[in-house]
Short mmCIF file of C-alpha atoms in Angstrom, two decimals:
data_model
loop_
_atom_site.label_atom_id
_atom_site.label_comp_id
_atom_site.label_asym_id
_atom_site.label_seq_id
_atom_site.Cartn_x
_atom_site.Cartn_y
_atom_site.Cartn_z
CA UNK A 15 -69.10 25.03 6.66
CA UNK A 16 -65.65 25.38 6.21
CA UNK A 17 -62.79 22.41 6.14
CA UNK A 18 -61.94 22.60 9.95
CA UNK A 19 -65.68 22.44 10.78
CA UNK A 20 -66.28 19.53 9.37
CA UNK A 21 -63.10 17.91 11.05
CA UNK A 22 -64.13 19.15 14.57
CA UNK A 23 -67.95 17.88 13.75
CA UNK A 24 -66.35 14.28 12.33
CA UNK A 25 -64.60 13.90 15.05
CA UNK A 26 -67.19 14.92 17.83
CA UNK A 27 -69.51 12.40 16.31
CA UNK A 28 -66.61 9.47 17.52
CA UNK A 29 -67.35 7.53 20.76
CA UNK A 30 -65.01 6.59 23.31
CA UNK A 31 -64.90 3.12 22.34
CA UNK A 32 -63.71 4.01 18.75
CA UNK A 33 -61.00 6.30 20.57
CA UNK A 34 -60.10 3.64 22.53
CA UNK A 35 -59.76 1.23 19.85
CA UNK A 36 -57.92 3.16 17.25
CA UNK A 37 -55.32 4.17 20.05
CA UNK A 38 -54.85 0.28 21.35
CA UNK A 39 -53.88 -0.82 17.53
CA UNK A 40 -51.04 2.31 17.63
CA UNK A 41 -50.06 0.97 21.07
CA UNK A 42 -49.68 -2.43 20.12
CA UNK A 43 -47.53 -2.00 17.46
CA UNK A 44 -45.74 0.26 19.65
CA UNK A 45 -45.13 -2.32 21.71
CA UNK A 46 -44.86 -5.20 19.84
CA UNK A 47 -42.59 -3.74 17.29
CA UNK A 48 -39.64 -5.03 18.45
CA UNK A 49 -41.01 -8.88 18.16
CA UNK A 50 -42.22 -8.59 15.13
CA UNK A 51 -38.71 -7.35 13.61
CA UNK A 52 -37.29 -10.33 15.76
CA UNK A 53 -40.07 -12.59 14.08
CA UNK A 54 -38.94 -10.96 10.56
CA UNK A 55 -35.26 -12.02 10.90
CA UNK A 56 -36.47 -15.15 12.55
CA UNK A 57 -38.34 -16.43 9.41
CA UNK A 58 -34.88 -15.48 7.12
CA UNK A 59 -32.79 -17.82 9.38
CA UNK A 60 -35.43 -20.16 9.35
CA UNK A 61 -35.38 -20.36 5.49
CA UNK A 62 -31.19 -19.88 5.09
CA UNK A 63 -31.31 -17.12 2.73
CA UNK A 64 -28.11 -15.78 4.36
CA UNK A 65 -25.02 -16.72 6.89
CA UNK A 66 -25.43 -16.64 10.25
CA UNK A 67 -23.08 -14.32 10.66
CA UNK A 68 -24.31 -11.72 7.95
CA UNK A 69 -28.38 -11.93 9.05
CA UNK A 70 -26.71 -10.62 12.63
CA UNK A 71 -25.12 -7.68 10.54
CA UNK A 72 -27.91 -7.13 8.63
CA UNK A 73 -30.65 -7.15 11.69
CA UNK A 74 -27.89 -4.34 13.87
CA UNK A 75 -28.22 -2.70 10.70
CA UNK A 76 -31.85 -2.48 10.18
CA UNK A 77 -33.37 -2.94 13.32
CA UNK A 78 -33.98 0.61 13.69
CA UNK A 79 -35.79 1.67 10.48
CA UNK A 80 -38.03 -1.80 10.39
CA UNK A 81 -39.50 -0.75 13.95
CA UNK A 82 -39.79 2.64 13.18
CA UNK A 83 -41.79 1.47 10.07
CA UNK A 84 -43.80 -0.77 11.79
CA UNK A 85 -44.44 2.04 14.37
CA UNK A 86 -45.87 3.95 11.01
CA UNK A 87 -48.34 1.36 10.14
CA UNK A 88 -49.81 1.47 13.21
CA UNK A 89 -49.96 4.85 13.75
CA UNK A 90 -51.98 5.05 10.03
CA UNK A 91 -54.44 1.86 10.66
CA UNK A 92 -55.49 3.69 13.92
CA UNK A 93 -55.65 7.04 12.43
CA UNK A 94 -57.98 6.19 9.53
CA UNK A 95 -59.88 3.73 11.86
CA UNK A 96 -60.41 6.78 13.61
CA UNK A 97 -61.27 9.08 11.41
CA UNK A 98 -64.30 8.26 8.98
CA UNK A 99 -63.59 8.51 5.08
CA UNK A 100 -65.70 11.30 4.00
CA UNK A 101 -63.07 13.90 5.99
CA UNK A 102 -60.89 15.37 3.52
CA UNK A 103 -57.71 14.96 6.64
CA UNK A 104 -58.34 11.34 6.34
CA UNK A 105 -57.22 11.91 2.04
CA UNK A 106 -54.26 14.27 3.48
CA UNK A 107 -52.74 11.24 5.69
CA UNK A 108 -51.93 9.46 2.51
CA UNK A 109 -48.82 11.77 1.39
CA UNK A 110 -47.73 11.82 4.74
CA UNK A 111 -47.79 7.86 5.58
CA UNK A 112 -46.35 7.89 2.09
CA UNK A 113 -43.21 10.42 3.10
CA UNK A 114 -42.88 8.76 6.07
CA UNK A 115 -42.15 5.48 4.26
CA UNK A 116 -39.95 6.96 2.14
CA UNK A 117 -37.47 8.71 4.81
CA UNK A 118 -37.74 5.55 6.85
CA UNK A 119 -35.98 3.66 3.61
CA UNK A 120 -34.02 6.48 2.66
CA UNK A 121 -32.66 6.32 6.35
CA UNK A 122 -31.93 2.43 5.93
CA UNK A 123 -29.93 3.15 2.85
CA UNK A 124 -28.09 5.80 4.33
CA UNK A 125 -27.31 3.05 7.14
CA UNK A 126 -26.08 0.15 4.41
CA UNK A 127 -23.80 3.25 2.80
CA UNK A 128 -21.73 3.32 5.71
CA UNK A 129 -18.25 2.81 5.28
CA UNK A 130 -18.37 -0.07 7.80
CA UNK A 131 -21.63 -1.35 6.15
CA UNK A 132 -22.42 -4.93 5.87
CA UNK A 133 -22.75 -3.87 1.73
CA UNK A 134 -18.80 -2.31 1.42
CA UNK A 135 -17.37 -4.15 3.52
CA UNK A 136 -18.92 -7.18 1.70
CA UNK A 137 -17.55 -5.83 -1.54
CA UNK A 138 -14.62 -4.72 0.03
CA UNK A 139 -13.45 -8.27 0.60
CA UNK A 140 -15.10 -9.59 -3.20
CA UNK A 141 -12.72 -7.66 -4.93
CA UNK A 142 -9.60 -7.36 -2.58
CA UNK A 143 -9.18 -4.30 -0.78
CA UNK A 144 -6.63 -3.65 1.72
CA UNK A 145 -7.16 -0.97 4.76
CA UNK A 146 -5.43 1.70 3.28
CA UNK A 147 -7.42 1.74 0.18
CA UNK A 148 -9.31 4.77 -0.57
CA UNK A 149 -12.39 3.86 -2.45
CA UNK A 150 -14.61 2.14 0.16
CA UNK A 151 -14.39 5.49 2.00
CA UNK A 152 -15.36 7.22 -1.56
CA UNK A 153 -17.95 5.05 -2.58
CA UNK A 154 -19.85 5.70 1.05
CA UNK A 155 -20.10 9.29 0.90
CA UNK A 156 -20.88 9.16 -2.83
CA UNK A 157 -24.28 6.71 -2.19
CA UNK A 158 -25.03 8.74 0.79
CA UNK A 159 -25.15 12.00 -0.77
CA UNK A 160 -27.30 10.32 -3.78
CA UNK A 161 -29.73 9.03 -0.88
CA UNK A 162 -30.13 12.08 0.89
CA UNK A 163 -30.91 13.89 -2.46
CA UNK A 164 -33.62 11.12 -3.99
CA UNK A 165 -35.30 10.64 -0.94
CA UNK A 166 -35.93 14.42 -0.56
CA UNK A 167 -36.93 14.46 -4.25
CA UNK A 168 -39.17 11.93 -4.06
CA UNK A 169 -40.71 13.35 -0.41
CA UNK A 170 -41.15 16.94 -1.95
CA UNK A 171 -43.08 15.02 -5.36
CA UNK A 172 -45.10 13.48 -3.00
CA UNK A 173 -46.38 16.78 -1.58
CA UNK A 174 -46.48 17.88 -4.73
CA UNK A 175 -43.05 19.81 -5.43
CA UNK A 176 -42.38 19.37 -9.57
CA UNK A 177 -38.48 17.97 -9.57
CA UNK A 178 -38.09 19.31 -12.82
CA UNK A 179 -37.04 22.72 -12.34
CA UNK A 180 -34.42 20.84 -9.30
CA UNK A 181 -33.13 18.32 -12.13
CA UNK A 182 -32.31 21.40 -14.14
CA UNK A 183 -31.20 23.68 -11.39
CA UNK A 184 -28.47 20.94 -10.34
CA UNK A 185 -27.38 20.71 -13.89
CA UNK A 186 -26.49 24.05 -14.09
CA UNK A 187 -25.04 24.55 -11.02
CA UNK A 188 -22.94 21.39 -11.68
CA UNK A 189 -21.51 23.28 -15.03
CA UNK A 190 -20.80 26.16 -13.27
CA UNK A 191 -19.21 24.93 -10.38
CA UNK A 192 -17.06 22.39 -12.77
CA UNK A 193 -15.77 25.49 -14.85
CA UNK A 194 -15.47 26.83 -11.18
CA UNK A 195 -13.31 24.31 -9.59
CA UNK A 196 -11.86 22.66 -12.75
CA UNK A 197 -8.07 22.32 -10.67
CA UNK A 198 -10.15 20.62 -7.56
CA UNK A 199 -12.38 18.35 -9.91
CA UNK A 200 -9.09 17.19 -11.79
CA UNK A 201 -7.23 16.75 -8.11
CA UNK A 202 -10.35 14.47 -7.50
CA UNK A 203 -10.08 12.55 -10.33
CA UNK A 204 -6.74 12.11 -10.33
CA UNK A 205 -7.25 11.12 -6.41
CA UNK A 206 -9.81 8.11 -8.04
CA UNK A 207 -7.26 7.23 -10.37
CA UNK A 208 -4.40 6.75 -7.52
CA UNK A 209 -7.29 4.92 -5.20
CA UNK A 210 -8.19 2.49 -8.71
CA UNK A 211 -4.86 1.78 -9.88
CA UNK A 212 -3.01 1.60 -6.10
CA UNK A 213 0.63 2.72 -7.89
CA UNK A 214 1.16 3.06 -3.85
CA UNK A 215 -0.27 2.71 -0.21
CA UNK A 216 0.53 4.28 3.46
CA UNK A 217 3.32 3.36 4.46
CA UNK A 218 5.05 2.94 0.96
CA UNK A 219 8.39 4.52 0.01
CA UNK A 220 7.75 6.33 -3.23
CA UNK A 221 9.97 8.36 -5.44
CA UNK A 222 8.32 10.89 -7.95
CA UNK A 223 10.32 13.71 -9.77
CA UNK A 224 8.09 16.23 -7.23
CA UNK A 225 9.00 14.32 -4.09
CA UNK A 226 10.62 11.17 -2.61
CA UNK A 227 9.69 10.13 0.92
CA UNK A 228 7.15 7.84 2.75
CA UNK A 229 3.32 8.42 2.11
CA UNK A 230 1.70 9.71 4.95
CA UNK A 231 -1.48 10.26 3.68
CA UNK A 232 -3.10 9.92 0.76
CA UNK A 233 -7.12 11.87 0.01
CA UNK A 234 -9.34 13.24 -2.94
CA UNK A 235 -7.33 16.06 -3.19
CA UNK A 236 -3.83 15.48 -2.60
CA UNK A 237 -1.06 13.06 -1.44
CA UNK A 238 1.03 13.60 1.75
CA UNK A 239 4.60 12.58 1.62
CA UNK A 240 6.99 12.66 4.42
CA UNK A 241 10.35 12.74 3.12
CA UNK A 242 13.55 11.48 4.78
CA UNK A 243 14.35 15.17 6.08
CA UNK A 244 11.02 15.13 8.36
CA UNK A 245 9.37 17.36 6.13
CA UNK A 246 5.74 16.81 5.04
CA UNK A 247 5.45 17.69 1.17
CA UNK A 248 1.58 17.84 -0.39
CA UNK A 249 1.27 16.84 -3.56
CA UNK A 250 -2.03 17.25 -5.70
CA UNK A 251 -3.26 14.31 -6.97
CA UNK A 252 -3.70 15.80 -10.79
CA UNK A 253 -0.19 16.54 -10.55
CA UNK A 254 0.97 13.10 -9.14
CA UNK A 255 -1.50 10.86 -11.48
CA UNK A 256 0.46 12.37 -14.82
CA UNK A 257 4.08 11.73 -13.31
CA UNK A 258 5.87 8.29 -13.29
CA UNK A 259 5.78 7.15 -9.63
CA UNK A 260 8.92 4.69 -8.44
CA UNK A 261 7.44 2.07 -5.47
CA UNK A 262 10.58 1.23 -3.55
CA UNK A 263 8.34 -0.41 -1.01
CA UNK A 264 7.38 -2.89 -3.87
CA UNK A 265 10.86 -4.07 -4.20
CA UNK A 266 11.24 -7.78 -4.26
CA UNK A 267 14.90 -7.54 -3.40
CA UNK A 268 17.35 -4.73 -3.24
CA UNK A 269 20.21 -4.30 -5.63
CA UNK A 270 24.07 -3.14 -5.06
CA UNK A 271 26.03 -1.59 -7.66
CA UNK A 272 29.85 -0.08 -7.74
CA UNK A 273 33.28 -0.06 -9.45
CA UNK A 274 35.82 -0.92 -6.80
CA UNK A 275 39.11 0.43 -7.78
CA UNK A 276 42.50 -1.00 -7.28
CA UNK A 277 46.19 -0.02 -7.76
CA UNK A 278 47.45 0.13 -11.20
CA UNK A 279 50.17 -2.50 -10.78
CA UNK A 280 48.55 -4.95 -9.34
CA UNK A 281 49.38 -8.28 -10.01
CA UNK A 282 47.25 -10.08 -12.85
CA UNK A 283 47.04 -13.55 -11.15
CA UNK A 284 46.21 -12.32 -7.81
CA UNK A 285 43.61 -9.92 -9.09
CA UNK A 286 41.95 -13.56 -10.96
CA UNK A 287 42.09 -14.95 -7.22
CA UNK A 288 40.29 -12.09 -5.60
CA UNK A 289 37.49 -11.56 -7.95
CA UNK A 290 37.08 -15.23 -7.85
CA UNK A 291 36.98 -15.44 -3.89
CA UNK A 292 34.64 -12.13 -3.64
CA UNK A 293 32.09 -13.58 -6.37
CA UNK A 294 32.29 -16.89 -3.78
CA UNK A 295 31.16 -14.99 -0.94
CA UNK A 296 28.48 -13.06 -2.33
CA UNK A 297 26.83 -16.79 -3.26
CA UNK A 298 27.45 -18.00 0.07
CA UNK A 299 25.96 -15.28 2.16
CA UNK A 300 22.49 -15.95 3.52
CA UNK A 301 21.37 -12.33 2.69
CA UNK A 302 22.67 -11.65 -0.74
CA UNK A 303 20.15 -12.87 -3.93
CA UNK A 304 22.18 -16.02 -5.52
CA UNK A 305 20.17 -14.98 -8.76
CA UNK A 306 21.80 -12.05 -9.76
CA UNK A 307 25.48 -11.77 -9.01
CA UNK A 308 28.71 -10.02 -11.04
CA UNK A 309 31.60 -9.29 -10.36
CA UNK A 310 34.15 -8.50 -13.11
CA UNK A 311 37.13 -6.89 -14.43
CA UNK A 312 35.84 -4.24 -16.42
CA UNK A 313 37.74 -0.40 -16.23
CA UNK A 314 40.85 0.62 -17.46
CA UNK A 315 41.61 4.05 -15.91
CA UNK A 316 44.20 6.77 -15.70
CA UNK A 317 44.96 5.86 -12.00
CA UNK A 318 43.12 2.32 -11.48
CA UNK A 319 41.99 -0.62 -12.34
CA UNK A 320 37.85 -1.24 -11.82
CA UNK A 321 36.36 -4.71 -10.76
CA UNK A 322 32.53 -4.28 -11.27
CA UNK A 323 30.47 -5.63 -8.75
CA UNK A 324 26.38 -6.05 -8.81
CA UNK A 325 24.33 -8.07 -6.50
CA UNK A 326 20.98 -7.72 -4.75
CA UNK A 327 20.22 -8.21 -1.37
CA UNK A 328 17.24 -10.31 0.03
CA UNK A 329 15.78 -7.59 2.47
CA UNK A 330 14.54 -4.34 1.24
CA UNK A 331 14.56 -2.81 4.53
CA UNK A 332 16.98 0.30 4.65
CA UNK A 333 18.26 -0.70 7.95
CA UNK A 334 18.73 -4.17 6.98
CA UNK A 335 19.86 -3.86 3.47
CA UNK A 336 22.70 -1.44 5.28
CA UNK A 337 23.98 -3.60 7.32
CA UNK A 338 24.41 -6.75 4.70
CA UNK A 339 26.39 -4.13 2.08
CA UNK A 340 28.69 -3.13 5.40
CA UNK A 341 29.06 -7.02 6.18
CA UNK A 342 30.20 -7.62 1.94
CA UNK A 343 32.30 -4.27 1.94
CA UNK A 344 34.39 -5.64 4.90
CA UNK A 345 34.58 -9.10 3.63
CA UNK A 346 36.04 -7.13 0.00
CA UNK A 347 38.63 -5.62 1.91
CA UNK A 348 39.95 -8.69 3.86
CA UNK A 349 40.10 -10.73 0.71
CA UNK A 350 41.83 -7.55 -1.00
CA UNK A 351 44.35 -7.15 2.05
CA UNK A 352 44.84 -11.26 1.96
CA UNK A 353 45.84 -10.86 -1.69
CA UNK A 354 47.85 -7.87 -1.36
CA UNK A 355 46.12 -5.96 -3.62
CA UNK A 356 45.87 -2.45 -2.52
CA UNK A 357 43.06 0.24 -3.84
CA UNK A 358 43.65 3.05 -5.65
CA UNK A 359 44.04 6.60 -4.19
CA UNK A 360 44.82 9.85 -5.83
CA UNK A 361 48.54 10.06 -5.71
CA UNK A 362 51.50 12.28 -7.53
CA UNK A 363 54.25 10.74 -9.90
CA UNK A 364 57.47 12.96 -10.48
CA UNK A 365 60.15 12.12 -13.23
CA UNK A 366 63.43 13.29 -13.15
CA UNK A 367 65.20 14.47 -16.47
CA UNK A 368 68.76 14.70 -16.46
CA UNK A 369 70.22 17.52 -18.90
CA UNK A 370 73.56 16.97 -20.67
CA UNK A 371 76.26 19.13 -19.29
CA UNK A 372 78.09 21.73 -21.43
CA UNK A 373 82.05 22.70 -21.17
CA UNK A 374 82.43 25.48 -18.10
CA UNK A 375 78.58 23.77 -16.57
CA UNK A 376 77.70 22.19 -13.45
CA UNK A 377 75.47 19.31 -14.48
CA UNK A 378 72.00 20.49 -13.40
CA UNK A 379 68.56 18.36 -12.88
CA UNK A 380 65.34 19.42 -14.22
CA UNK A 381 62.04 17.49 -13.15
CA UNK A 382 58.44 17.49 -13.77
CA UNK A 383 55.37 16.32 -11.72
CA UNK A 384 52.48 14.61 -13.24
CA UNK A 385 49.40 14.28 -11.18
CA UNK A 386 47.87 11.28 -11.58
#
């Protein structure tokens, strides 16, 4: 008698009473799978293994695959209760309660590798991530792609699939698509470098010698910069890990640097008094640094004189860093106009020669302009 015969003669021999009993124990943990996860969770509060707060994560998280799992137990103690030992089918349930099992975990870790997990966010916070970061998002499809792939390795060696040949088959197919995709693999890395290091964020003003702009957007692959022309310029991330990167956004205060030039013949004393009264108001404005602050005579030129002036303002905000160098250029020129000192413009200087007259000669006039 074949295999099949001696299932269909097994399972004639079975009374009504074992039918009935083997289906109540898959209905009642049917039923009562939902208490006992409750009753689960319960006795981890009960012992304070974790925060309040967390065990609520952690049981949203969960709840699915425990009663699902519980579901499984039943459905095998009722199944072998019902069928008696000697059947080979009874020998075959064994992989599959066992594969069942394992895709039930395998679907809990894929839950905990969420980017809004319970797990990353938890680590997220340990070692101080901000929103914009990169690597949570990484990390998450990283562990999920390693949980799909060992719980359908370990399913298939449970049915008796050798993972061998698989192990070796994904090597080579990793070397060839590496030599493949060797510009992508090196954007990626240099996209985990960026993410690691943070030279930048969204939202930051960045200068690099490729682009200079506002980061829009920043992924595995490449970095999108919006630059102050509305333009959106994408960068790879190989290319923008090797170059040095300039965070204006990272600015702690925001400096101002010039030559003003003045008239040649301006007046030595009065000059004193108006680099003196300019260096005065840069310390007693609100929004300039009092830290750093210069101003000095410093050029000799062909057509002026330069006073040097360097300060920083407190605000790094374009607008706002604007509007205190307008509010310190106007106060320059009152103090200049005040001192009668007047600034120096391109201008033209003529000189008139005078050449000696000669017996029988009308004295004559010969000049020459200079520009200056």
């Amino acid at each position: 008698m074949n295999d099949g015969g001696k299932v269909l003669k097994s399972l004639g021999q079975l009374g009504w009473e074992d039918l009935g009993i083997a289906v109540g124990i898959m209905a009642l943990f049917a039923l009562f799978s939902k208490a006992f996860v409750k009753l689960a969770f319960a006795l981890l509060d009960r012992r304070k293994t974790a925060k309040p707060d967390r065990l609520n994560l952690w049981r949203q998280v969960l709840e699915r695959p425990f009663r699902w799992l519980f579901i499984l137990i039943g459905l095998e103690i009722g199944l072998k209760y019902l069928l008696p030992r000697n059947v080979e089918i009874a020998v075959g349930l064994d992989p599959l309660f066992r594969s069942g099992v394992i895709a039930l975990i395998g679907w809990g870790m894929y839950i905990l590798s969420a980017q809004s997990s319970v797990l990353l966010e938890g680590l997220s916070r340990k070692i101080r991530l901000d929103d914009a970061s990169m690597l949570i998002p990484f990390l998450s499809k990283v562990l999920r792609i390693v949980v799909v792939i060992i719980t359908v390795a370990l399913i298939g060696a449970e049915w008796g699939f050798s993972i061998n040949g698989l192990v070796a088959g994904m090597g080579l197919g990793s070397l060839a698509v590496a030599l493949a995709a060797k510009d992508t693999l090196g954007n990626i890395f240099g996209g985990i470098v960026i993410i690691l290091e943070k030279p930048f964020s969204k939202g930051d003003w960045i200068l690099t010698p490729t682009a200079e702009g506002m980061v829009e957007d920043i992924t595995f692959r490449s970095t999108k910069i919006r630059t102050f022309a509305d333009a959106v310029i994408t960068v790879p991330n190989a290319q923008l890990a090797d170059q040095p990167i300039t965070n204006w956004s990272k600015m702690g205060k925001r400096r101002v640097t010039f030559t003003l030039p003045v008239a040649l013949d301006s007046d030595r004393e009065r000059m004193m008094a108006a680099i003196r009264r300019i260096e005065q108001l840069l310390r007693d404005n609100e929004q300039i640094d009092p830290g750093t602050i210069f101003v000095k005579f410093t050029d000799f030129n062909e057509s002026s004189l330069g006073i040097f002036i360097y300060y920083f303002t407190r605000s790094t905000v374009w607008g706002e860093y604007l509007s205190a160098r307008q509010e310190m250029n106007l106060a320059f020129m009152q103090v200049l106009e005040e001192e009668g000192i007047k600034l120096a413009y391109p201008a033209q200087r003529v000189f008139l020669e005078s050449a000696p007259a000669t017996s029988g000669e009308v004295d004559t006039t010969r000049s020459r302009q200079y520009e200056v």
